[in-house]
Amino acid sequence: MNIQHNTADLNTDTVTNILVVGVGGQGVMTAADVLSQAALALGYDVKKTEVAGMAQRGGVVTSHVRFGKKVLSPSIKPGEADMMIGFEPAEALRWHSHLKPGSVVMVNDYPLIPPVVSIGLFDYPEDPLGQLSDCAVELHRFNAGEAAIELGDRRLVNSIMLGAIADHLPFPPETLESALLKRFQHKGAALVELNRQAFALGRQAFNTTKTMATA
């Protein structure tokens, strides 16, 4: 999916739908907040909703972000997501039914086993990204978890993932980067610089991601 970096959608009824999914502690809700703030800064109407199950204990976390000239509902219906940022492979697969054919899916392929699997309520899917590649989507994958560790803090995964999706949004990536760095301004220049590096690393990583075959 090629999306022009402009705000032309403000003149139409087009609504952009982005799913952000992962597990507690990965910064899913922070990433969704940053996406929303960037869209608000450009004048979009924005709606967002979140589901966090035991988020502080590694439970699943999902956020729907919708923006456009006018958005009536915060929830993305099955088959309507234009993009998905998957912080964890199995969680990305869980939401495949919400993806629109041809949608862009960016996945951190560093797996984290959620509590529902650890306590035996569910099985971790075999080859979740292989299954996701059977859907008619544009699937990209890379190890954002390892990249964050190399930068010195595994919590940087969300900034890396935002950088990776930045060039697919219907507005300039610099707008998203500005919203991200503003989020950390009150925590000091060093943390702002670290997140700037993480965002840049994500954008660079996209160019080397494996684009998996689509159906």
mmCIF file with all atom_site columns, C-alpha atoms in Angstrom:
data_model
loop_
_atom_site.group_PDB
_atom_site.id
_atom_site.type_symbol
_atom_site.label_atom_id
_atom_site.label_alt_id
_atom_site.label_comp_id
_atom_site.label_asym_id
_atom_site.label_entity_id
_atom_site.label_seq_id
_atom_site.pdbx_PDB_ins_code
_atom_site.Cartn_x
_atom_site.Cartn_y
_atom_site.Cartn_z
_atom_site.occupancy
_atom_site.B_iso_or_equiv
_atom_site.pdbx_formal_charge
_atom_site.auth_seq_id
_atom_site.auth_comp_id
_atom_site.auth_asym_id
_atom_site.auth_atom_id
_atom_site.pdbx_PDB_model_num
ATOM 1   C CA . MET A 1 1   ? 0.000   0.000   0.000  1.00 0.00 ? 1   MET A CA 1
ATOM 2   C CA . ASN A 1 2   ? 1.536   3.292   -1.065 1.00 0.00 ? 2   ASN A CA 1
ATOM 3   C CA . ILE A 1 3   ? 0.241   6.274   0.889  1.00 0.00 ? 3   ILE A CA 1
ATOM 4   C CA . GLN A 1 4   ? 1.129   9.836   -0.017 1.00 0.00 ? 4   GLN A CA 1
ATOM 5   C CA . HIS A 1 5   ? 2.569   11.918  2.792  1.00 0.00 ? 5   HIS A CA 1
ATOM 6   C CA . ASN A 1 6   ? 0.028   14.717  2.807  1.00 0.00 ? 6   ASN A CA 1
ATOM 7   C CA . THR A 1 7   ? -3.182  15.626  4.549  1.00 0.00 ? 7   THR A CA 1
ATOM 8   C CA . ALA A 1 8   ? -5.434  15.295  1.522  1.00 0.00 ? 8   ALA A CA 1
ATOM 9   C CA . ASP A 1 9   ? -7.664  12.917  3.449  1.00 0.00 ? 9   ASP A CA 1
ATOM 10  C CA . LEU A 1 10  ? -8.893  15.884  5.490  1.00 0.00 ? 10  LEU A CA 1
ATOM 11  C CA . ASN A 1 11  ? -10.844 16.922  2.399  1.00 0.00 ? 11  ASN A CA 1
ATOM 12  C CA . THR A 1 12  ? -12.538 13.569  1.980  1.00 0.00 ? 12  THR A CA 1
ATOM 13  C CA . ASP A 1 13  ? -14.538 11.184  4.115  1.00 0.00 ? 13  ASP A CA 1
ATOM 14  C CA . THR A 1 14  ? -11.621 8.732   4.199  1.00 0.00 ? 14  THR A CA 1
ATOM 15  C CA . VAL A 1 15  ? -10.812 7.364   7.640  1.00 0.00 ? 15  VAL A CA 1
ATOM 16  C CA . THR A 1 16  ? -7.462  5.720   8.396  1.00 0.00 ? 16  THR A CA 1
ATOM 17  C CA . ASN A 1 17  ? -7.693  2.737   10.738 1.00 0.00 ? 17  ASN A CA 1
ATOM 18  C CA . ILE A 1 18  ? -4.634  1.495   12.636 1.00 0.00 ? 18  ILE A CA 1
ATOM 19  C CA . LEU A 1 19  ? -4.491  -1.454  15.015 1.00 0.00 ? 19  LEU A CA 1
ATOM 20  C CA . VAL A 1 20  ? -1.728  -1.513  17.618 1.00 0.00 ? 20  VAL A CA 1
ATOM 21  C CA . VAL A 1 21  ? -1.405  -4.902  19.344 1.00 0.00 ? 21  VAL A CA 1
ATOM 22  C CA . GLY A 1 22  ? 0.983   -6.564  21.765 1.00 0.00 ? 22  GLY A CA 1
ATOM 23  C CA . VAL A 1 23  ? 1.328   -7.517  25.425 1.00 0.00 ? 23  VAL A CA 1
ATOM 24  C CA . GLY A 1 24  ? 1.652   -5.506  28.609 1.00 0.00 ? 24  GLY A CA 1
ATOM 25  C CA . GLY A 1 25  ? 4.933   -3.686  29.124 1.00 0.00 ? 25  GLY A CA 1
ATOM 26  C CA . GLN A 1 26  ? 5.753   -3.243  25.429 1.00 0.00 ? 26  GLN A CA 1
ATOM 27  C CA . GLY A 1 27  ? 4.438   0.321   25.164 1.00 0.00 ? 27  GLY A CA 1
ATOM 28  C CA . VAL A 1 28  ? 1.414   -0.463  23.004 1.00 0.00 ? 28  VAL A CA 1
ATOM 29  C CA . MET A 1 29  ? -0.749  2.241   24.568 1.00 0.00 ? 29  MET A CA 1
ATOM 30  C CA . THR A 1 30  ? 2.068   4.796   24.413 1.00 0.00 ? 30  THR A CA 1
ATOM 31  C CA . ALA A 1 31  ? 2.499   4.109   20.697 1.00 0.00 ? 31  ALA A CA 1
ATOM 32  C CA . ALA A 1 32  ? -1.248  4.536   20.148 1.00 0.00 ? 32  ALA A CA 1
ATOM 33  C CA . ASP A 1 33  ? -1.203  7.814   22.104 1.00 0.00 ? 33  ASP A CA 1
ATOM 34  C CA . VAL A 1 34  ? 1.666   9.141   19.977 1.00 0.00 ? 34  VAL A CA 1
ATOM 35  C CA . LEU A 1 35  ? -0.132  8.215   16.742 1.00 0.00 ? 35  LEU A CA 1
ATOM 36  C CA . SER A 1 36  ? -3.235  10.001  18.005 1.00 0.00 ? 36  SER A CA 1
ATOM 37  C CA . GLN A 1 37  ? -1.321  13.126  19.036 1.00 0.00 ? 37  GLN A CA 1
ATOM 38  C CA . ALA A 1 38  ? 0.382   13.326  15.642 1.00 0.00 ? 38  ALA A CA 1
ATOM 39  C CA . ALA A 1 39  ? -2.971  13.091  13.849 1.00 0.00 ? 39  ALA A CA 1
ATOM 40  C CA . LEU A 1 40  ? -4.536  15.679  16.180 1.00 0.00 ? 40  LEU A CA 1
ATOM 41  C CA . ALA A 1 41  ? -1.657  18.071  15.514 1.00 0.00 ? 41  ALA A CA 1
ATOM 42  C CA . LEU A 1 42  ? -2.555  18.004  11.819 1.00 0.00 ? 42  LEU A CA 1
ATOM 43  C CA . GLY A 1 43  ? -6.242  18.722  12.418 1.00 0.00 ? 43  GLY A CA 1
ATOM 44  C CA . TYR A 1 44  ? -7.671  15.240  12.041 1.00 0.00 ? 44  TYR A CA 1
ATOM 45  C CA . ASP A 1 45  ? -10.644 14.113  14.071 1.00 0.00 ? 45  ASP A CA 1
ATOM 46  C CA . VAL A 1 46  ? -9.257  11.213  16.126 1.00 0.00 ? 46  VAL A CA 1
ATOM 47  C CA . LYS A 1 47  ? -10.935 8.392   18.020 1.00 0.00 ? 47  LYS A CA 1
ATOM 48  C CA . LYS A 1 48  ? -9.080  5.766   20.040 1.00 0.00 ? 48  LYS A CA 1
ATOM 49  C CA . THR A 1 49  ? -10.074 2.815   22.185 1.00 0.00 ? 49  THR A CA 1
ATOM 50  C CA . GLU A 1 50  ? -8.028  0.324   24.184 1.00 0.00 ? 50  GLU A CA 1
ATOM 51  C CA . VAL A 1 51  ? -8.346  -3.103  25.743 1.00 0.00 ? 51  VAL A CA 1
ATOM 52  C CA . ALA A 1 52  ? -5.746  -4.052  28.333 1.00 0.00 ? 52  ALA A CA 1
ATOM 53  C CA . GLY A 1 53  ? -5.938  -7.440  30.008 1.00 0.00 ? 53  GLY A CA 1
ATOM 54  C CA . MET A 1 54  ? -3.554  -7.729  32.961 1.00 0.00 ? 54  MET A CA 1
ATOM 55  C CA . ALA A 1 55  ? -1.384  -5.191  31.147 1.00 0.00 ? 55  ALA A CA 1
ATOM 56  C CA . GLN A 1 56  ? 1.056   -4.876  34.028 1.00 0.00 ? 56  GLN A CA 1
ATOM 57  C CA . ARG A 1 57  ? 1.571   -8.641  34.053 1.00 0.00 ? 57  ARG A CA 1
ATOM 58  C CA . GLY A 1 58  ? 2.207   -9.272  30.385 1.00 0.00 ? 58  GLY A CA 1
ATOM 59  C CA . GLY A 1 59  ? -1.441  -9.620  29.380 1.00 0.00 ? 59  GLY A CA 1
ATOM 60  C CA . VAL A 1 60  ? -2.655  -8.789  25.917 1.00 0.00 ? 60  VAL A CA 1
ATOM 61  C CA . VAL A 1 61  ? -3.068  -5.122  24.991 1.00 0.00 ? 61  VAL A CA 1
ATOM 62  C CA . THR A 1 62  ? -4.868  -3.758  21.948 1.00 0.00 ? 62  THR A CA 1
ATOM 63  C CA . SER A 1 63  ? -5.586  -0.223  20.793 1.00 0.00 ? 63  SER A CA 1
ATOM 64  C CA . HIS A 1 64  ? -7.684  0.971   17.870 1.00 0.00 ? 64  HIS A CA 1
ATOM 65  C CA . VAL A 1 65  ? -6.653  4.352   16.396 1.00 0.00 ? 65  VAL A CA 1
ATOM 66  C CA . ARG A 1 66  ? -8.916  5.997   13.811 1.00 0.00 ? 66  ARG A CA 1
ATOM 67  C CA . PHE A 1 67  ? -8.487  9.424   12.214 1.00 0.00 ? 67  PHE A CA 1
ATOM 68  C CA . GLY A 1 68  ? -9.939  11.417  9.341  1.00 0.00 ? 68  GLY A CA 1
ATOM 69  C CA . LYS A 1 69  ? -12.110 14.454  8.596  1.00 0.00 ? 69  LYS A CA 1
ATOM 70  C CA . LYS A 1 70  ? -14.842 13.039  10.843 1.00 0.00 ? 70  LYS A CA 1
ATOM 71  C CA . VAL A 1 71  ? -14.731 9.790   12.826 1.00 0.00 ? 71  VAL A CA 1
ATOM 72  C CA . LEU A 1 72  ? -17.950 8.536   14.378 1.00 0.00 ? 72  LEU A CA 1
ATOM 73  C CA . SER A 1 73  ? -16.778 5.422   16.246 1.00 0.00 ? 73  SER A CA 1
ATOM 74  C CA . PRO A 1 74  ? -13.526 4.462   18.015 1.00 0.00 ? 74  PRO A CA 1
ATOM 75  C CA . SER A 1 75  ? -13.730 0.780   17.107 1.00 0.00 ? 75  SER A CA 1
ATOM 76  C CA . ILE A 1 76  ? -12.279 -0.778  13.968 1.00 0.00 ? 76  ILE A CA 1
ATOM 77  C CA . LYS A 1 77  ? -14.590 -3.399  12.519 1.00 0.00 ? 77  LYS A CA 1
ATOM 78  C CA . PRO A 1 78  ? -13.325 -6.708  11.103 1.00 0.00 ? 78  PRO A CA 1
ATOM 79  C CA . GLY A 1 79  ? -11.922 -6.221  7.608  1.00 0.00 ? 79  GLY A CA 1
ATOM 80  C CA . GLU A 1 80  ? -11.425 -2.440  7.980  1.00 0.00 ? 80  GLU A CA 1
ATOM 81  C CA . ALA A 1 81  ? -7.880  -1.987  9.381  1.00 0.00 ? 81  ALA A CA 1
ATOM 82  C CA . ASP A 1 82  ? -5.540  -0.218  6.942  1.00 0.00 ? 82  ASP A CA 1
ATOM 83  C CA . MET A 1 83  ? -2.461  -0.966  9.032  1.00 0.00 ? 83  MET A CA 1
ATOM 84  C CA . MET A 1 84  ? -1.399  -2.989  12.010 1.00 0.00 ? 84  MET A CA 1
ATOM 85  C CA . ILE A 1 85  ? 1.602   -2.513  14.271 1.00 0.00 ? 85  ILE A CA 1
ATOM 86  C CA . GLY A 1 86  ? 2.221   -5.886  15.888 1.00 0.00 ? 86  GLY A CA 1
ATOM 87  C CA . PHE A 1 87  ? 4.540   -5.842  18.880 1.00 0.00 ? 87  PHE A CA 1
ATOM 88  C CA . GLU A 1 88  ? 4.348   -9.624  19.198 1.00 0.00 ? 88  GLU A CA 1
ATOM 89  C CA . PRO A 1 89  ? 3.815   -12.281 16.461 1.00 0.00 ? 89  PRO A CA 1
ATOM 90  C CA . ALA A 1 90  ? 0.978   -14.281 18.054 1.00 0.00 ? 90  ALA A CA 1
ATOM 91  C CA . GLU A 1 91  ? -0.916  -11.107 18.968 1.00 0.00 ? 91  GLU A CA 1
ATOM 92  C CA . ALA A 1 92  ? -0.574  -9.900  15.380 1.00 0.00 ? 92  ALA A CA 1
ATOM 93  C CA . LEU A 1 93  ? -2.067  -13.174 14.144 1.00 0.00 ? 93  LEU A CA 1
ATOM 94  C CA . ARG A 1 94  ? -4.908  -12.939 16.661 1.00 0.00 ? 94  ARG A CA 1
ATOM 95  C CA . TRP A 1 95  ? -6.182  -9.771  14.923 1.00 0.00 ? 95  TRP A CA 1
ATOM 96  C CA . HIS A 1 96  ? -5.783  -10.864 11.300 1.00 0.00 ? 96  HIS A CA 1
ATOM 97  C CA . SER A 1 97  ? -9.562  -10.893 10.758 1.00 0.00 ? 97  SER A CA 1
ATOM 98  C CA . HIS A 1 98  ? -9.629  -7.117  11.263 1.00 0.00 ? 98  HIS A CA 1
ATOM 99  C CA . LEU A 1 99  ? -7.207  -6.477  8.381  1.00 0.00 ? 99  LEU A CA 1
ATOM 100 C CA . LYS A 1 100 ? -8.311  -5.055  5.054  1.00 0.00 ? 100 LYS A CA 1
ATOM 101 C CA . PRO A 1 101 ? -6.924  -6.864  1.970  1.00 0.00 ? 101 PRO A CA 1
ATOM 102 C CA . GLY A 1 102 ? -3.639  -5.190  1.055  1.00 0.00 ? 102 GLY A CA 1
ATOM 103 C CA . SER A 1 103 ? -3.175  -3.612  4.456  1.00 0.00 ? 103 SER A CA 1
ATOM 104 C CA . VAL A 1 104 ? 0.320   -2.919  5.773  1.00 0.00 ? 104 VAL A CA 1
ATOM 105 C CA . VAL A 1 105 ? 1.329   -5.115  8.710  1.00 0.00 ? 105 VAL A CA 1
ATOM 106 C CA . MET A 1 106 ? 4.542   -4.339  10.585 1.00 0.00 ? 106 MET A CA 1
ATOM 107 C CA . VAL A 1 107 ? 5.502   -6.999  13.138 1.00 0.00 ? 107 VAL A CA 1
ATOM 108 C CA . ASN A 1 108 ? 8.211   -7.285  15.737 1.00 0.00 ? 108 ASN A CA 1
ATOM 109 C CA . ASP A 1 109 ? 9.092   -10.969 15.331 1.00 0.00 ? 109 ASP A CA 1
ATOM 110 C CA . TYR A 1 110 ? 10.548  -11.227 18.847 1.00 0.00 ? 110 TYR A CA 1
ATOM 111 C CA . PRO A 1 111 ? 8.011   -13.547 20.602 1.00 0.00 ? 111 PRO A CA 1
ATOM 112 C CA . LEU A 1 112 ? 6.788   -13.033 24.166 1.00 0.00 ? 112 LEU A CA 1
ATOM 113 C CA . ILE A 1 113 ? 4.710   -15.754 25.758 1.00 0.00 ? 113 ILE A CA 1
ATOM 114 C CA . PRO A 1 114 ? 1.601   -14.203 27.408 1.00 0.00 ? 114 PRO A CA 1
ATOM 115 C CA . PRO A 1 115 ? 0.242   -15.463 30.751 1.00 0.00 ? 115 PRO A CA 1
ATOM 116 C CA . VAL A 1 116 ? -2.767  -17.122 29.081 1.00 0.00 ? 116 VAL A CA 1
ATOM 117 C CA . VAL A 1 117 ? -0.276  -19.438 27.370 1.00 0.00 ? 117 VAL A CA 1
ATOM 118 C CA . SER A 1 118 ? 1.982   -19.858 30.399 1.00 0.00 ? 118 SER A CA 1
ATOM 119 C CA . ILE A 1 119 ? -0.921  -21.033 32.571 1.00 0.00 ? 119 ILE A CA 1
ATOM 120 C CA . GLY A 1 120 ? -2.157  -23.411 29.882 1.00 0.00 ? 120 GLY A CA 1
ATOM 121 C CA . LEU A 1 121 ? -5.375  -21.690 28.823 1.00 0.00 ? 121 LEU A CA 1
ATOM 122 C CA . PHE A 1 122 ? -4.177  -21.338 25.234 1.00 0.00 ? 122 PHE A CA 1
ATOM 123 C CA . ASP A 1 123 ? -1.453  -22.777 23.021 1.00 0.00 ? 123 ASP A CA 1
ATOM 124 C CA . TYR A 1 124 ? 1.075   -20.491 21.377 1.00 0.00 ? 124 TYR A CA 1
ATOM 125 C CA . PRO A 1 125 ? 0.374   -20.718 17.621 1.00 0.00 ? 125 PRO A CA 1
ATOM 126 C CA . GLU A 1 126 ? 2.823   -22.586 15.452 1.00 0.00 ? 126 GLU A CA 1
ATOM 127 C CA . ASP A 1 127 ? 4.543   -20.218 13.002 1.00 0.00 ? 127 ASP A CA 1
ATOM 128 C CA . PRO A 1 128 ? 2.175   -17.245 13.550 1.00 0.00 ? 128 PRO A CA 1
ATOM 129 C CA . LEU A 1 129 ? 3.858   -15.072 10.936 1.00 0.00 ? 129 LEU A CA 1
ATOM 130 C CA . GLY A 1 130 ? 3.730   -17.883 8.417  1.00 0.00 ? 130 GLY A CA 1
ATOM 131 C CA . GLN A 1 131 ? -0.009  -18.084 9.011  1.00 0.00 ? 131 GLN A CA 1
ATOM 132 C CA . LEU A 1 132 ? -0.332  -14.303 8.755  1.00 0.00 ? 132 LEU A CA 1
ATOM 133 C CA . SER A 1 133 ? 1.530   -14.326 5.445  1.00 0.00 ? 133 SER A CA 1
ATOM 134 C CA . ASP A 1 134 ? -1.282  -16.470 4.033  1.00 0.00 ? 134 ASP A CA 1
ATOM 135 C CA . CYS A 1 135 ? -3.589  -13.475 4.406  1.00 0.00 ? 135 CYS A CA 1
ATOM 136 C CA . ALA A 1 136 ? -3.773  -10.943 1.596  1.00 0.00 ? 136 ALA A CA 1
ATOM 137 C CA . VAL A 1 137 ? -1.676  -8.327  3.371  1.00 0.00 ? 137 VAL A CA 1
ATOM 138 C CA . GLU A 1 138 ? 1.666   -6.573  2.941  1.00 0.00 ? 138 GLU A CA 1
ATOM 139 C CA . LEU A 1 139 ? 3.563   -8.160  5.807  1.00 0.00 ? 139 LEU A CA 1
ATOM 140 C CA . HIS A 1 140 ? 6.894   -6.842  7.078  1.00 0.00 ? 140 HIS A CA 1
ATOM 141 C CA . ARG A 1 141 ? 8.837   -8.351  9.953  1.00 0.00 ? 141 ARG A CA 1
ATOM 142 C CA . PHE A 1 142 ? 12.022  -7.564  11.845 1.00 0.00 ? 142 PHE A CA 1
ATOM 143 C CA . ASN A 1 143 ? 13.422  -8.087  15.315 1.00 0.00 ? 143 ASN A CA 1
ATOM 144 C CA . ALA A 1 144 ? 12.614  -4.804  17.066 1.00 0.00 ? 144 ALA A CA 1
ATOM 145 C CA . GLY A 1 145 ? 13.100  -6.459  20.454 1.00 0.00 ? 145 GLY A CA 1
ATOM 146 C CA . GLU A 1 146 ? 16.726  -7.258  19.726 1.00 0.00 ? 146 GLU A CA 1
ATOM 147 C CA . ALA A 1 147 ? 17.265  -3.803  18.212 1.00 0.00 ? 147 ALA A CA 1
ATOM 148 C CA . ALA A 1 148 ? 15.928  -2.180  21.396 1.00 0.00 ? 148 ALA A CA 1
ATOM 149 C CA . ILE A 1 149 ? 18.265  -4.257  23.549 1.00 0.00 ? 149 ILE A CA 1
ATOM 150 C CA . GLU A 1 150 ? 21.198  -3.200  21.350 1.00 0.00 ? 150 GLU A CA 1
ATOM 151 C CA . LEU A 1 151 ? 20.204  0.432   21.919 1.00 0.00 ? 151 LEU A CA 1
ATOM 152 C CA . GLY A 1 152 ? 20.326  -0.219  25.631 1.00 0.00 ? 152 GLY A CA 1
ATOM 153 C CA . ASP A 1 153 ? 16.698  -0.402  26.730 1.00 0.00 ? 153 ASP A CA 1
ATOM 154 C CA . ARG A 1 154 ? 14.087  -2.985  25.718 1.00 0.00 ? 154 ARG A CA 1
ATOM 155 C CA . ARG A 1 155 ? 11.376  -0.387  26.381 1.00 0.00 ? 155 ARG A CA 1
ATOM 156 C CA . LEU A 1 156 ? 12.427  1.365   23.163 1.00 0.00 ? 156 LEU A CA 1
ATOM 157 C CA . VAL A 1 157 ? 10.507  -1.207  21.106 1.00 0.00 ? 157 VAL A CA 1
ATOM 158 C CA . ASN A 1 158 ? 7.525   1.135   20.759 1.00 0.00 ? 158 ASN A CA 1
ATOM 159 C CA . SER A 1 159 ? 9.644   3.995   19.356 1.00 0.00 ? 159 SER A CA 1
ATOM 160 C CA . ILE A 1 160 ? 11.340  1.581   16.950 1.00 0.00 ? 160 ILE A CA 1
ATOM 161 C CA . MET A 1 161 ? 7.991   0.226   15.756 1.00 0.00 ? 161 MET A CA 1
ATOM 162 C CA . LEU A 1 162 ? 6.624   3.749   15.244 1.00 0.00 ? 162 LEU A CA 1
ATOM 163 C CA . GLY A 1 163 ? 9.670   4.556   13.133 1.00 0.00 ? 163 GLY A CA 1
ATOM 164 C CA . ALA A 1 164 ? 9.111   1.405   11.087 1.00 0.00 ? 164 ALA A CA 1
ATOM 165 C CA . ILE A 1 165 ? 5.501   2.311   10.228 1.00 0.00 ? 165 ILE A CA 1
ATOM 166 C CA . ALA A 1 166 ? 6.160   6.061   9.805  1.00 0.00 ? 166 ALA A CA 1
ATOM 167 C CA . ASP A 1 167 ? 6.626   5.998   6.042  1.00 0.00 ? 167 ASP A CA 1
ATOM 168 C CA . HIS A 1 168 ? 3.226   4.338   5.522  1.00 0.00 ? 168 HIS A CA 1
ATOM 169 C CA . LEU A 1 169 ? 1.150   6.975   7.266  1.00 0.00 ? 169 LEU A CA 1
ATOM 170 C CA . PRO A 1 170 ? -0.901  9.587   5.387  1.00 0.00 ? 170 PRO A CA 1
ATOM 171 C CA . PHE A 1 171 ? 1.215   12.384  6.856  1.00 0.00 ? 171 PHE A CA 1
ATOM 172 C CA . PRO A 1 172 ? 4.943   13.170  7.044  1.00 0.00 ? 172 PRO A CA 1
ATOM 173 C CA . PRO A 1 173 ? 7.046   10.909  9.288  1.00 0.00 ? 173 PRO A CA 1
ATOM 174 C CA . GLU A 1 174 ? 8.502   14.038  10.860 1.00 0.00 ? 174 GLU A CA 1
ATOM 175 C CA . THR A 1 175 ? 5.079   14.778  12.357 1.00 0.00 ? 175 THR A CA 1
ATOM 176 C CA . LEU A 1 176 ? 5.036   11.407  14.081 1.00 0.00 ? 176 LEU A CA 1
ATOM 177 C CA . GLU A 1 177 ? 8.631   11.823  15.246 1.00 0.00 ? 177 GLU A CA 1
ATOM 178 C CA . SER A 1 178 ? 7.816   15.245  16.703 1.00 0.00 ? 178 SER A CA 1
ATOM 179 C CA . ALA A 1 179 ? 4.841   13.813  18.637 1.00 0.00 ? 179 ALA A CA 1
ATOM 180 C CA . LEU A 1 180 ? 7.034   10.997  19.940 1.00 0.00 ? 180 LEU A CA 1
ATOM 181 C CA . LEU A 1 181 ? 9.862   13.231  21.141 1.00 0.00 ? 181 LEU A CA 1
ATOM 182 C CA . LYS A 1 182 ? 7.414   15.679  22.729 1.00 0.00 ? 182 LYS A CA 1
ATOM 183 C CA . ARG A 1 183 ? 6.129   12.759  24.793 1.00 0.00 ? 183 ARG A CA 1
ATOM 184 C CA . PHE A 1 184 ? 9.541   12.399  26.461 1.00 0.00 ? 184 PHE A CA 1
ATOM 185 C CA . GLN A 1 185 ? 10.579  16.052  26.755 1.00 0.00 ? 185 GLN A CA 1
ATOM 186 C CA . HIS A 1 186 ? 9.746   16.239  30.446 1.00 0.00 ? 186 HIS A CA 1
ATOM 187 C CA . LYS A 1 187 ? 12.073  13.291  31.140 1.00 0.00 ? 187 LYS A CA 1
ATOM 188 C CA . GLY A 1 188 ? 15.219  15.017  29.906 1.00 0.00 ? 188 GLY A CA 1
ATOM 189 C CA . ALA A 1 189 ? 17.346  15.474  26.819 1.00 0.00 ? 189 ALA A CA 1
ATOM 190 C CA . ALA A 1 190 ? 19.110  12.132  27.102 1.00 0.00 ? 190 ALA A CA 1
ATOM 191 C CA . LEU A 1 191 ? 15.868  10.139  26.864 1.00 0.00 ? 191 LEU A CA 1
ATOM 192 C CA . VAL A 1 192 ? 14.620  12.328  24.028 1.00 0.00 ? 192 VAL A CA 1
ATOM 193 C CA . GLU A 1 193 ? 17.815  11.612  22.093 1.00 0.00 ? 193 GLU A CA 1
ATOM 194 C CA . LEU A 1 194 ? 17.561  7.876   22.784 1.00 0.00 ? 194 LEU A CA 1
ATOM 195 C CA . ASN A 1 195 ? 14.018  7.774   21.426 1.00 0.00 ? 195 ASN A CA 1
ATOM 196 C CA . ARG A 1 196 ? 15.074  9.832   18.410 1.00 0.00 ? 196 ARG A CA 1
ATOM 197 C CA . GLN A 1 197 ? 17.704  7.184   17.681 1.00 0.00 ? 197 GLN A CA 1
ATOM 198 C CA . ALA A 1 198 ? 15.145  4.404   18.158 1.00 0.00 ? 198 ALA A CA 1
ATOM 199 C CA . PHE A 1 199 ? 12.695  6.071   15.747 1.00 0.00 ? 199 PHE A CA 1
ATOM 200 C CA . ALA A 1 200 ? 15.456  6.519   13.141 1.00 0.00 ? 200 ALA A CA 1
ATOM 201 C CA . LEU A 1 201 ? 16.530  2.909   13.603 1.00 0.00 ? 201 LEU A CA 1
ATOM 202 C CA . GLY A 1 202 ? 12.946  1.780   12.968 1.00 0.00 ? 202 GLY A CA 1
ATOM 203 C CA . ARG A 1 203 ? 12.711  3.781   9.736  1.00 0.00 ? 203 ARG A CA 1
ATOM 204 C CA . GLN A 1 204 ? 16.026  2.372   8.602  1.00 0.00 ? 204 GLN A CA 1
ATOM 205 C CA . ALA A 1 205 ? 15.019  -1.153  9.595  1.00 0.00 ? 205 ALA A CA 1
ATOM 206 C CA . PHE A 1 206 ? 11.936  -0.976  7.404  1.00 0.00 ? 206 PHE A CA 1
ATOM 207 C CA . ASN A 1 207 ? 14.154  -0.780  4.343  1.00 0.00 ? 207 ASN A CA 1
ATOM 208 C CA . THR A 1 208 ? 15.753  -4.083  5.284  1.00 0.00 ? 208 THR A CA 1
ATOM 209 C CA . THR A 1 209 ? 12.661  -5.923  6.571  1.00 0.00 ? 209 THR A CA 1
ATOM 210 C CA . LYS A 1 210 ? 11.669  -9.191  5.058  1.00 0.00 ? 210 LYS A CA 1
ATOM 211 C CA . THR A 1 211 ? 8.509   -8.626  3.057  1.00 0.00 ? 211 THR A CA 1
ATOM 212 C CA . MET A 1 212 ? 6.751   -11.936 3.301  1.00 0.00 ? 212 MET A CA 1
ATOM 213 C CA . ALA A 1 213 ? 4.825   -13.394 0.397  1.00 0.00 ? 213 ALA A CA 1
ATOM 214 C CA . THR A 1 214 ? 1.138   -12.524 0.315  1.00 0.00 ? 214 THR A CA 1
ATOM 215 C CA . ALA A 1 215 ? -1.745  -14.619 -0.898 1.00 0.00 ? 215 ALA A CA 1
#
